């Protein structure tokens, strides 16, 4: 029997998953944008600063998405939203890390990092898509999240939880007259098929 993750925990995991990936993508993109050189020459401190800034920016953007109830999306709109958020988180992280001044800000480097991070986000989203469909179509349950599908759906779905088996069972000792619509074959109270059931 599959274990159901509580709603609050699923939402927290979704926030952490989104922000963590954004931070990691911005960190690597910043290192790559610095060019190829020795390990000592790489901008480690700047990359960490941008990654932390992107983490915080991603948390805020995800909070806005949850508050506007725009989380339960199909695969492609969800992926495009994630790409836009990664781009914005990276750009805002660069601005915060560089003490933003429009006259001195290095737009070229910031945009390079943002585009590299967005490309990494696209690759992650496509790789995370599951289950894979042999005909190339995106299955209805697919998501660009690396969380387990059940946990992700619990976090982003807004509908009430489905009723439990106990809530749908008839009261003890209750029987249903023969032939009444809705009678389930093989249960007490009905030996004939219900209306609309196959013979």
Short mmCIF file of N, CA and C in Angstrom, two decimals, residues 9-141:
data_model
loop_
_atom_site.label_atom_id
_atom_site.label_comp_id
_atom_site.label_asym_id
_atom_site.label_seq_id
_atom_site.Cartn_x
_atom_site.Cartn_y
_atom_site.Cartn_z
N UNK A 9 3.68 18.56 4.20
CA UNK A 9 5.03 18.05 3.92
C UNK A 9 5.30 18.02 2.42
N UNK A 10 4.28 17.65 1.64
CA UNK A 10 4.44 17.64 0.18
C UNK A 10 4.72 19.04 -0.35
N UNK A 11 4.04 20.05 0.21
CA UNK A 11 4.26 21.44 -0.23
C UNK A 11 5.67 21.89 0.14
N UNK A 12 6.13 21.57 1.34
CA UNK A 12 7.49 21.94 1.76
C UNK A 12 8.51 21.28 0.85
N UNK A 13 8.32 20.00 0.55
CA UNK A 13 9.25 19.29 -0.34
C UNK A 13 9.24 19.91 -1.73
N UNK A 14 8.08 20.35 -2.21
CA UNK A 14 8.00 20.98 -3.52
C UNK A 14 8.77 22.30 -3.53
N UNK A 15 8.61 23.11 -2.48
CA UNK A 15 9.37 24.36 -2.37
C UNK A 15 10.87 24.09 -2.39
N UNK A 16 11.30 23.12 -1.58
CA UNK A 16 12.73 22.82 -1.47
C UNK A 16 13.27 22.25 -2.79
N UNK A 17 12.47 21.40 -3.44
CA UNK A 17 12.91 20.82 -4.71
C UNK A 17 13.12 21.90 -5.77
N UNK A 18 12.17 22.81 -5.89
CA UNK A 18 12.27 23.87 -6.89
C UNK A 18 13.44 24.81 -6.58
N UNK A 19 13.52 25.26 -5.33
CA UNK A 19 14.57 26.21 -4.96
C UNK A 19 15.95 25.56 -5.00
N UNK A 20 16.03 24.31 -4.58
CA UNK A 20 17.31 23.61 -4.61
C UNK A 20 17.86 23.43 -6.01
N UNK A 21 16.98 23.04 -6.93
CA UNK A 21 17.43 22.90 -8.31
C UNK A 21 17.83 24.25 -8.90
N UNK A 22 17.07 25.30 -8.61
CA UNK A 22 17.43 26.63 -9.10
C UNK A 22 18.81 27.05 -8.60
N UNK A 23 19.04 26.83 -7.31
CA UNK A 23 20.33 27.20 -6.73
C UNK A 23 21.47 26.41 -7.37
N UNK A 24 21.27 25.11 -7.53
CA UNK A 24 22.31 24.28 -8.15
C UNK A 24 22.58 24.66 -9.59
N UNK A 25 21.52 24.94 -10.34
CA UNK A 25 21.69 25.32 -11.75
C UNK A 25 22.41 26.66 -11.87
N UNK A 26 22.06 27.62 -11.01
CA UNK A 26 22.72 28.92 -11.05
C UNK A 26 24.18 28.79 -10.62
N UNK A 27 24.44 27.95 -9.62
CA UNK A 27 25.81 27.75 -9.16
C UNK A 27 26.69 27.21 -10.29
N UNK A 28 26.22 26.15 -10.95
CA UNK A 28 26.99 25.57 -12.04
C UNK A 28 27.10 26.51 -13.23
N UNK A 29 26.01 27.23 -13.53
CA UNK A 29 26.03 28.16 -14.66
C UNK A 29 27.03 29.28 -14.40
N UNK A 30 27.13 29.73 -13.16
CA UNK A 30 28.09 30.79 -12.83
C UNK A 30 29.51 30.31 -12.99
N UNK A 31 29.77 29.08 -12.56
CA UNK A 31 31.12 28.53 -12.73
C UNK A 31 31.45 28.37 -14.22
N UNK A 32 30.48 27.88 -15.00
CA UNK A 32 30.72 27.70 -16.43
C UNK A 32 30.88 29.04 -17.15
N UNK A 33 30.12 30.04 -16.74
CA UNK A 33 30.22 31.35 -17.37
C UNK A 33 31.56 32.01 -17.09
N UNK A 34 32.23 31.56 -16.02
CA UNK A 34 33.53 32.13 -15.68
C UNK A 34 34.64 31.67 -16.62
N UNK A 35 34.33 30.72 -17.47
CA UNK A 35 35.33 30.24 -18.42
C UNK A 35 36.10 29.06 -17.87
N UNK A 36 36.88 28.44 -18.72
CA UNK A 36 37.68 27.29 -18.32
C UNK A 36 38.99 27.77 -17.75
N UNK A 37 39.32 27.32 -16.60
CA UNK A 37 40.57 27.70 -15.95
C UNK A 37 40.86 26.72 -14.84
N UNK A 38 41.84 27.07 -14.03
CA UNK A 38 42.17 26.19 -12.92
C UNK A 38 41.07 26.28 -11.86
N UNK A 39 41.01 25.26 -11.02
CA UNK A 39 40.00 25.21 -9.97
C UNK A 39 40.12 26.40 -9.04
N UNK A 40 41.33 26.85 -8.79
CA UNK A 40 41.55 27.98 -7.88
C UNK A 40 41.00 29.27 -8.48
N UNK A 41 41.06 29.39 -9.80
CA UNK A 41 40.64 30.63 -10.45
C UNK A 41 39.12 30.73 -10.64
N UNK A 42 38.40 29.64 -10.41
CA UNK A 42 36.95 29.69 -10.61
C UNK A 42 36.29 30.57 -9.55
N UNK A 43 35.20 31.25 -9.91
CA UNK A 43 34.55 32.18 -8.97
C UNK A 43 33.67 31.46 -7.95
N UNK A 44 34.29 30.72 -7.03
CA UNK A 44 33.53 29.92 -6.08
C UNK A 44 32.65 30.77 -5.17
N UNK A 45 33.22 31.81 -4.58
CA UNK A 45 32.46 32.64 -3.64
C UNK A 45 31.31 33.34 -4.35
N UNK A 46 31.57 33.88 -5.51
CA UNK A 46 30.52 34.56 -6.27
C UNK A 46 29.42 33.57 -6.67
N UNK A 47 29.82 32.36 -7.06
CA UNK A 47 28.85 31.33 -7.45
C UNK A 47 27.96 30.94 -6.28
N UNK A 48 28.56 30.80 -5.09
CA UNK A 48 27.78 30.46 -3.90
C UNK A 48 26.81 31.59 -3.55
N UNK A 49 27.29 32.84 -3.67
CA UNK A 49 26.43 33.98 -3.37
C UNK A 49 25.23 34.02 -4.32
N UNK A 50 25.49 33.80 -5.60
CA UNK A 50 24.41 33.78 -6.58
C UNK A 50 23.46 32.62 -6.33
N UNK A 51 24.00 31.46 -5.95
CA UNK A 51 23.16 30.28 -5.70
C UNK A 51 22.22 30.53 -4.52
N UNK A 52 22.73 31.13 -3.44
CA UNK A 52 21.89 31.43 -2.28
C UNK A 52 20.82 32.44 -2.65
N UNK A 53 21.22 33.47 -3.42
CA UNK A 53 20.25 34.48 -3.87
C UNK A 53 19.18 33.85 -4.75
N UNK A 54 19.58 32.94 -5.63
CA UNK A 54 18.61 32.27 -6.51
C UNK A 54 17.69 31.36 -5.71
N UNK A 55 18.22 30.72 -4.66
CA UNK A 55 17.40 29.87 -3.79
C UNK A 55 16.29 30.70 -3.15
N UNK A 56 16.65 31.85 -2.59
CA UNK A 56 15.67 32.72 -1.93
C UNK A 56 14.67 33.26 -2.95
N UNK A 57 15.16 33.68 -4.12
CA UNK A 57 14.27 34.21 -5.16
C UNK A 57 13.29 33.14 -5.63
N UNK A 58 13.77 31.89 -5.75
CA UNK A 58 12.90 30.80 -6.18
C UNK A 58 11.82 30.52 -5.13
N UNK A 59 12.19 30.58 -3.85
CA UNK A 59 11.20 30.39 -2.78
C UNK A 59 10.09 31.44 -2.88
N UNK A 60 10.49 32.69 -3.12
CA UNK A 60 9.50 33.77 -3.20
C UNK A 60 8.61 33.61 -4.43
N UNK A 61 9.21 33.26 -5.57
CA UNK A 61 8.41 33.07 -6.79
C UNK A 61 7.47 31.88 -6.66
N UNK A 62 7.91 30.82 -6.00
CA UNK A 62 7.05 29.66 -5.78
C UNK A 62 5.91 30.01 -4.84
N UNK A 63 6.20 30.83 -3.83
CA UNK A 63 5.14 31.27 -2.91
C UNK A 63 4.08 32.07 -3.67
N UNK A 64 4.52 32.94 -4.59
CA UNK A 64 3.57 33.70 -5.41
C UNK A 64 2.74 32.75 -6.26
N UNK A 65 3.38 31.73 -6.82
CA UNK A 65 2.67 30.76 -7.65
C UNK A 65 1.63 30.01 -6.83
N UNK A 66 1.97 29.61 -5.62
CA UNK A 66 1.02 28.91 -4.75
C UNK A 66 -0.13 29.82 -4.33
N UNK A 67 0.20 31.06 -3.97
CA UNK A 67 -0.84 31.99 -3.53
C UNK A 67 -1.82 32.32 -4.65
N UNK A 68 -1.33 32.32 -5.90
CA UNK A 68 -2.22 32.59 -7.03
C UNK A 68 -2.87 31.30 -7.54
N UNK A 69 -2.58 30.17 -6.88
CA UNK A 69 -3.18 28.86 -7.21
C UNK A 69 -2.91 28.47 -8.66
N UNK A 70 -1.67 28.69 -9.10
CA UNK A 70 -1.27 28.32 -10.46
C UNK A 70 -0.23 27.21 -10.42
N UNK A 71 -0.49 26.20 -9.59
CA UNK A 71 0.46 25.10 -9.45
C UNK A 71 0.04 23.84 -10.17
N UNK A 72 -1.27 23.61 -10.29
CA UNK A 72 -1.76 22.37 -10.88
C UNK A 72 -1.82 22.52 -12.40
N UNK A 73 -0.65 22.40 -13.05
CA UNK A 73 -0.53 22.64 -14.48
C UNK A 73 -0.16 21.35 -15.21
N UNK A 74 -0.49 21.32 -16.51
CA UNK A 74 -0.05 20.21 -17.35
C UNK A 74 1.47 20.31 -17.53
N UNK A 75 2.07 19.28 -18.11
CA UNK A 75 3.53 19.20 -18.18
C UNK A 75 4.17 20.42 -18.84
N UNK A 76 3.74 20.76 -20.06
CA UNK A 76 4.42 21.85 -20.78
C UNK A 76 4.23 23.21 -20.13
N UNK A 77 3.00 23.59 -19.71
CA UNK A 77 2.89 24.87 -18.98
C UNK A 77 3.69 24.87 -17.69
N UNK A 78 3.74 23.73 -16.99
CA UNK A 78 4.52 23.63 -15.76
C UNK A 78 6.00 23.83 -16.06
N UNK A 79 6.49 23.18 -17.11
CA UNK A 79 7.90 23.30 -17.48
C UNK A 79 8.23 24.73 -17.89
N UNK A 80 7.38 25.36 -18.69
CA UNK A 80 7.63 26.74 -19.12
C UNK A 80 7.62 27.70 -17.93
N UNK A 81 6.73 27.45 -16.97
CA UNK A 81 6.71 28.28 -15.76
C UNK A 81 8.00 28.13 -14.98
N UNK A 82 8.48 26.90 -14.88
CA UNK A 82 9.75 26.65 -14.17
C UNK A 82 10.92 27.33 -14.87
N UNK A 83 10.92 27.30 -16.21
CA UNK A 83 12.00 27.95 -16.96
C UNK A 83 11.99 29.45 -16.71
N UNK A 84 10.80 30.05 -16.74
CA UNK A 84 10.70 31.50 -16.49
C UNK A 84 11.16 31.83 -15.08
N UNK A 85 10.77 31.00 -14.11
CA UNK A 85 11.16 31.25 -12.72
C UNK A 85 12.67 31.09 -12.54
N UNK A 86 13.27 30.09 -13.20
CA UNK A 86 14.72 29.91 -13.10
C UNK A 86 15.45 31.12 -13.68
N UNK A 87 14.98 31.59 -14.83
CA UNK A 87 15.59 32.76 -15.47
C UNK A 87 15.50 33.97 -14.54
N UNK A 88 14.30 34.22 -13.99
CA UNK A 88 14.11 35.37 -13.11
C UNK A 88 14.90 35.23 -11.81
N UNK A 89 14.93 34.01 -11.25
CA UNK A 89 15.68 33.78 -10.01
C UNK A 89 17.16 34.01 -10.24
N UNK A 90 17.68 33.57 -11.39
CA UNK A 90 19.09 33.76 -11.70
C UNK A 90 19.41 35.24 -11.89
N UNK A 91 18.57 35.92 -12.64
CA UNK A 91 18.81 37.34 -12.91
C UNK A 91 18.71 38.17 -11.63
N UNK A 92 17.69 37.89 -10.81
CA UNK A 92 17.55 38.64 -9.56
C UNK A 92 18.68 38.29 -8.60
N UNK A 93 19.14 37.03 -8.63
CA UNK A 93 20.28 36.64 -7.79
C UNK A 93 21.53 37.41 -8.18
N UNK A 94 21.75 37.57 -9.48
CA UNK A 94 22.90 38.35 -9.94
C UNK A 94 22.79 39.80 -9.50
N UNK A 95 21.58 40.34 -9.56
CA UNK A 95 21.39 41.74 -9.15
C UNK A 95 21.66 41.93 -7.66
N UNK A 96 21.15 40.99 -6.85
CA UNK A 96 21.36 41.10 -5.40
C UNK A 96 22.83 40.91 -5.07
N UNK A 97 23.48 39.93 -5.69
CA UNK A 97 24.89 39.66 -5.40
C UNK A 97 25.79 40.81 -5.84
N UNK A 98 25.38 41.52 -6.89
CA UNK A 98 26.20 42.62 -7.40
C UNK A 98 25.79 43.97 -6.89
N UNK A 99 24.94 44.02 -5.83
CA UNK A 99 24.44 45.30 -5.31
C UNK A 99 24.00 46.15 -6.48
N UNK A 100 22.88 45.78 -7.06
CA UNK A 100 22.40 46.27 -8.35
C UNK A 100 22.48 47.79 -8.52
N UNK A 101 23.14 48.18 -9.58
CA UNK A 101 23.17 49.57 -10.03
C UNK A 101 23.09 49.50 -11.55
N UNK A 102 22.02 50.06 -12.12
CA UNK A 102 21.76 49.91 -13.56
C UNK A 102 22.89 50.46 -14.41
N UNK A 103 23.64 51.41 -13.87
CA UNK A 103 24.72 52.02 -14.67
C UNK A 103 26.00 51.20 -14.65
N UNK A 104 26.19 50.39 -13.61
CA UNK A 104 27.43 49.61 -13.53
C UNK A 104 27.20 48.10 -13.60
N UNK A 105 25.95 47.69 -13.63
CA UNK A 105 25.64 46.25 -13.60
C UNK A 105 26.12 45.56 -14.87
N UNK A 106 26.72 44.38 -14.71
CA UNK A 106 27.24 43.61 -15.85
C UNK A 106 26.11 42.76 -16.42
N UNK A 107 25.31 43.37 -17.30
CA UNK A 107 24.14 42.68 -17.86
C UNK A 107 24.54 41.46 -18.68
N UNK A 108 25.64 41.56 -19.41
CA UNK A 108 26.05 40.45 -20.28
C UNK A 108 26.34 39.19 -19.48
N UNK A 109 27.11 39.33 -18.40
CA UNK A 109 27.42 38.16 -17.57
C UNK A 109 26.17 37.62 -16.89
N UNK A 110 25.33 38.52 -16.39
CA UNK A 110 24.10 38.09 -15.70
C UNK A 110 23.18 37.34 -16.66
N UNK A 111 23.05 37.83 -17.88
CA UNK A 111 22.20 37.14 -18.86
C UNK A 111 22.80 35.81 -19.30
N UNK A 112 24.13 35.76 -19.41
CA UNK A 112 24.78 34.49 -19.75
C UNK A 112 24.49 33.44 -18.69
N UNK A 113 24.63 33.82 -17.42
CA UNK A 113 24.35 32.89 -16.32
C UNK A 113 22.88 32.48 -16.34
N UNK A 114 21.99 33.45 -16.57
CA UNK A 114 20.56 33.15 -16.57
C UNK A 114 20.20 32.19 -17.70
N UNK A 115 20.76 32.40 -18.88
CA UNK A 115 20.46 31.50 -20.00
C UNK A 115 21.03 30.11 -19.78
N UNK A 116 22.24 30.02 -19.22
CA UNK A 116 22.82 28.70 -18.92
C UNK A 116 21.99 27.97 -17.87
N UNK A 117 21.57 28.68 -16.83
CA UNK A 117 20.75 28.06 -15.78
C UNK A 117 19.40 27.61 -16.34
N UNK A 118 18.82 28.41 -17.23
CA UNK A 118 17.53 28.05 -17.83
C UNK A 118 17.68 26.83 -18.72
N UNK A 119 18.77 26.75 -19.45
CA UNK A 119 19.04 25.55 -20.27
C UNK A 119 19.18 24.31 -19.41
N UNK A 120 19.86 24.43 -18.28
CA UNK A 120 19.99 23.30 -17.36
C UNK A 120 18.62 22.93 -16.78
N UNK A 121 17.79 23.92 -16.51
CA UNK A 121 16.44 23.66 -16.00
C UNK A 121 15.60 22.92 -17.03
N UNK A 122 15.74 23.29 -18.29
CA UNK A 122 15.02 22.59 -19.37
C UNK A 122 15.45 21.14 -19.44
N UNK A 123 16.77 20.90 -19.38
CA UNK A 123 17.27 19.53 -19.44
C UNK A 123 16.76 18.71 -18.25
N UNK A 124 16.77 19.30 -17.06
CA UNK A 124 16.28 18.60 -15.86
C UNK A 124 14.80 18.27 -15.99
N UNK A 125 14.02 19.23 -16.47
CA UNK A 125 12.58 19.01 -16.61
C UNK A 125 12.25 17.90 -17.59
N UNK A 126 12.98 17.86 -18.70
CA UNK A 126 12.74 16.81 -19.70
C UNK A 126 13.19 15.45 -19.19
N UNK A 127 14.29 15.42 -18.45
CA UNK A 127 14.76 14.15 -17.91
C UNK A 127 13.87 13.65 -16.77
N UNK A 128 13.25 14.59 -16.04
CA UNK A 128 12.40 14.20 -14.91
C UNK A 128 11.04 13.71 -15.37
N UNK A 129 10.67 13.99 -16.62
CA UNK A 129 9.35 13.60 -17.11
C UNK A 129 9.18 12.10 -16.99
N UNK A 130 8.11 11.68 -16.35
CA UNK A 130 7.82 10.26 -16.20
C UNK A 130 6.33 10.05 -16.08
N UNK A 131 5.84 8.93 -16.43
CA UNK A 131 6.54 7.84 -17.10
C UNK A 131 6.75 8.17 -18.57
N UNK A 132 7.77 7.61 -19.15
CA UNK A 132 8.06 7.87 -20.55
C UNK A 132 7.01 7.21 -21.43
N UNK A 133 6.59 7.92 -22.46
CA UNK A 133 5.59 7.38 -23.39
C UNK A 133 6.31 6.94 -24.67
N UNK A 134 6.06 5.70 -25.13
CA UNK A 134 6.75 5.22 -26.31
C UNK A 134 6.38 5.98 -27.58
N UNK A 135 5.18 6.57 -27.62
CA UNK A 135 4.75 7.28 -28.84
C UNK A 135 5.16 8.74 -28.85
N UNK A 136 5.92 9.18 -27.85
CA UNK A 136 6.38 10.56 -27.81
C UNK A 136 5.41 11.53 -27.16
N UNK A 137 4.20 11.08 -26.84
CA UNK A 137 3.21 11.95 -26.19
C UNK A 137 3.54 12.07 -24.70
N UNK A 138 3.16 13.20 -24.13
CA UNK A 138 3.38 13.40 -22.70
C UNK A 138 2.21 12.78 -21.94
N UNK A 139 2.46 11.81 -21.07
CA UNK A 139 1.37 11.20 -20.30
C UNK A 139 0.71 12.23 -19.39
N UNK A 140 -0.57 12.05 -19.06
CA UNK A 140 -1.28 13.03 -18.24
C UNK A 140 -0.66 13.25 -16.86
N UNK A 141 -0.05 12.22 -16.30
CA UNK A 141 0.53 12.36 -14.96
C UNK A 141 1.96 12.84 -14.94
#
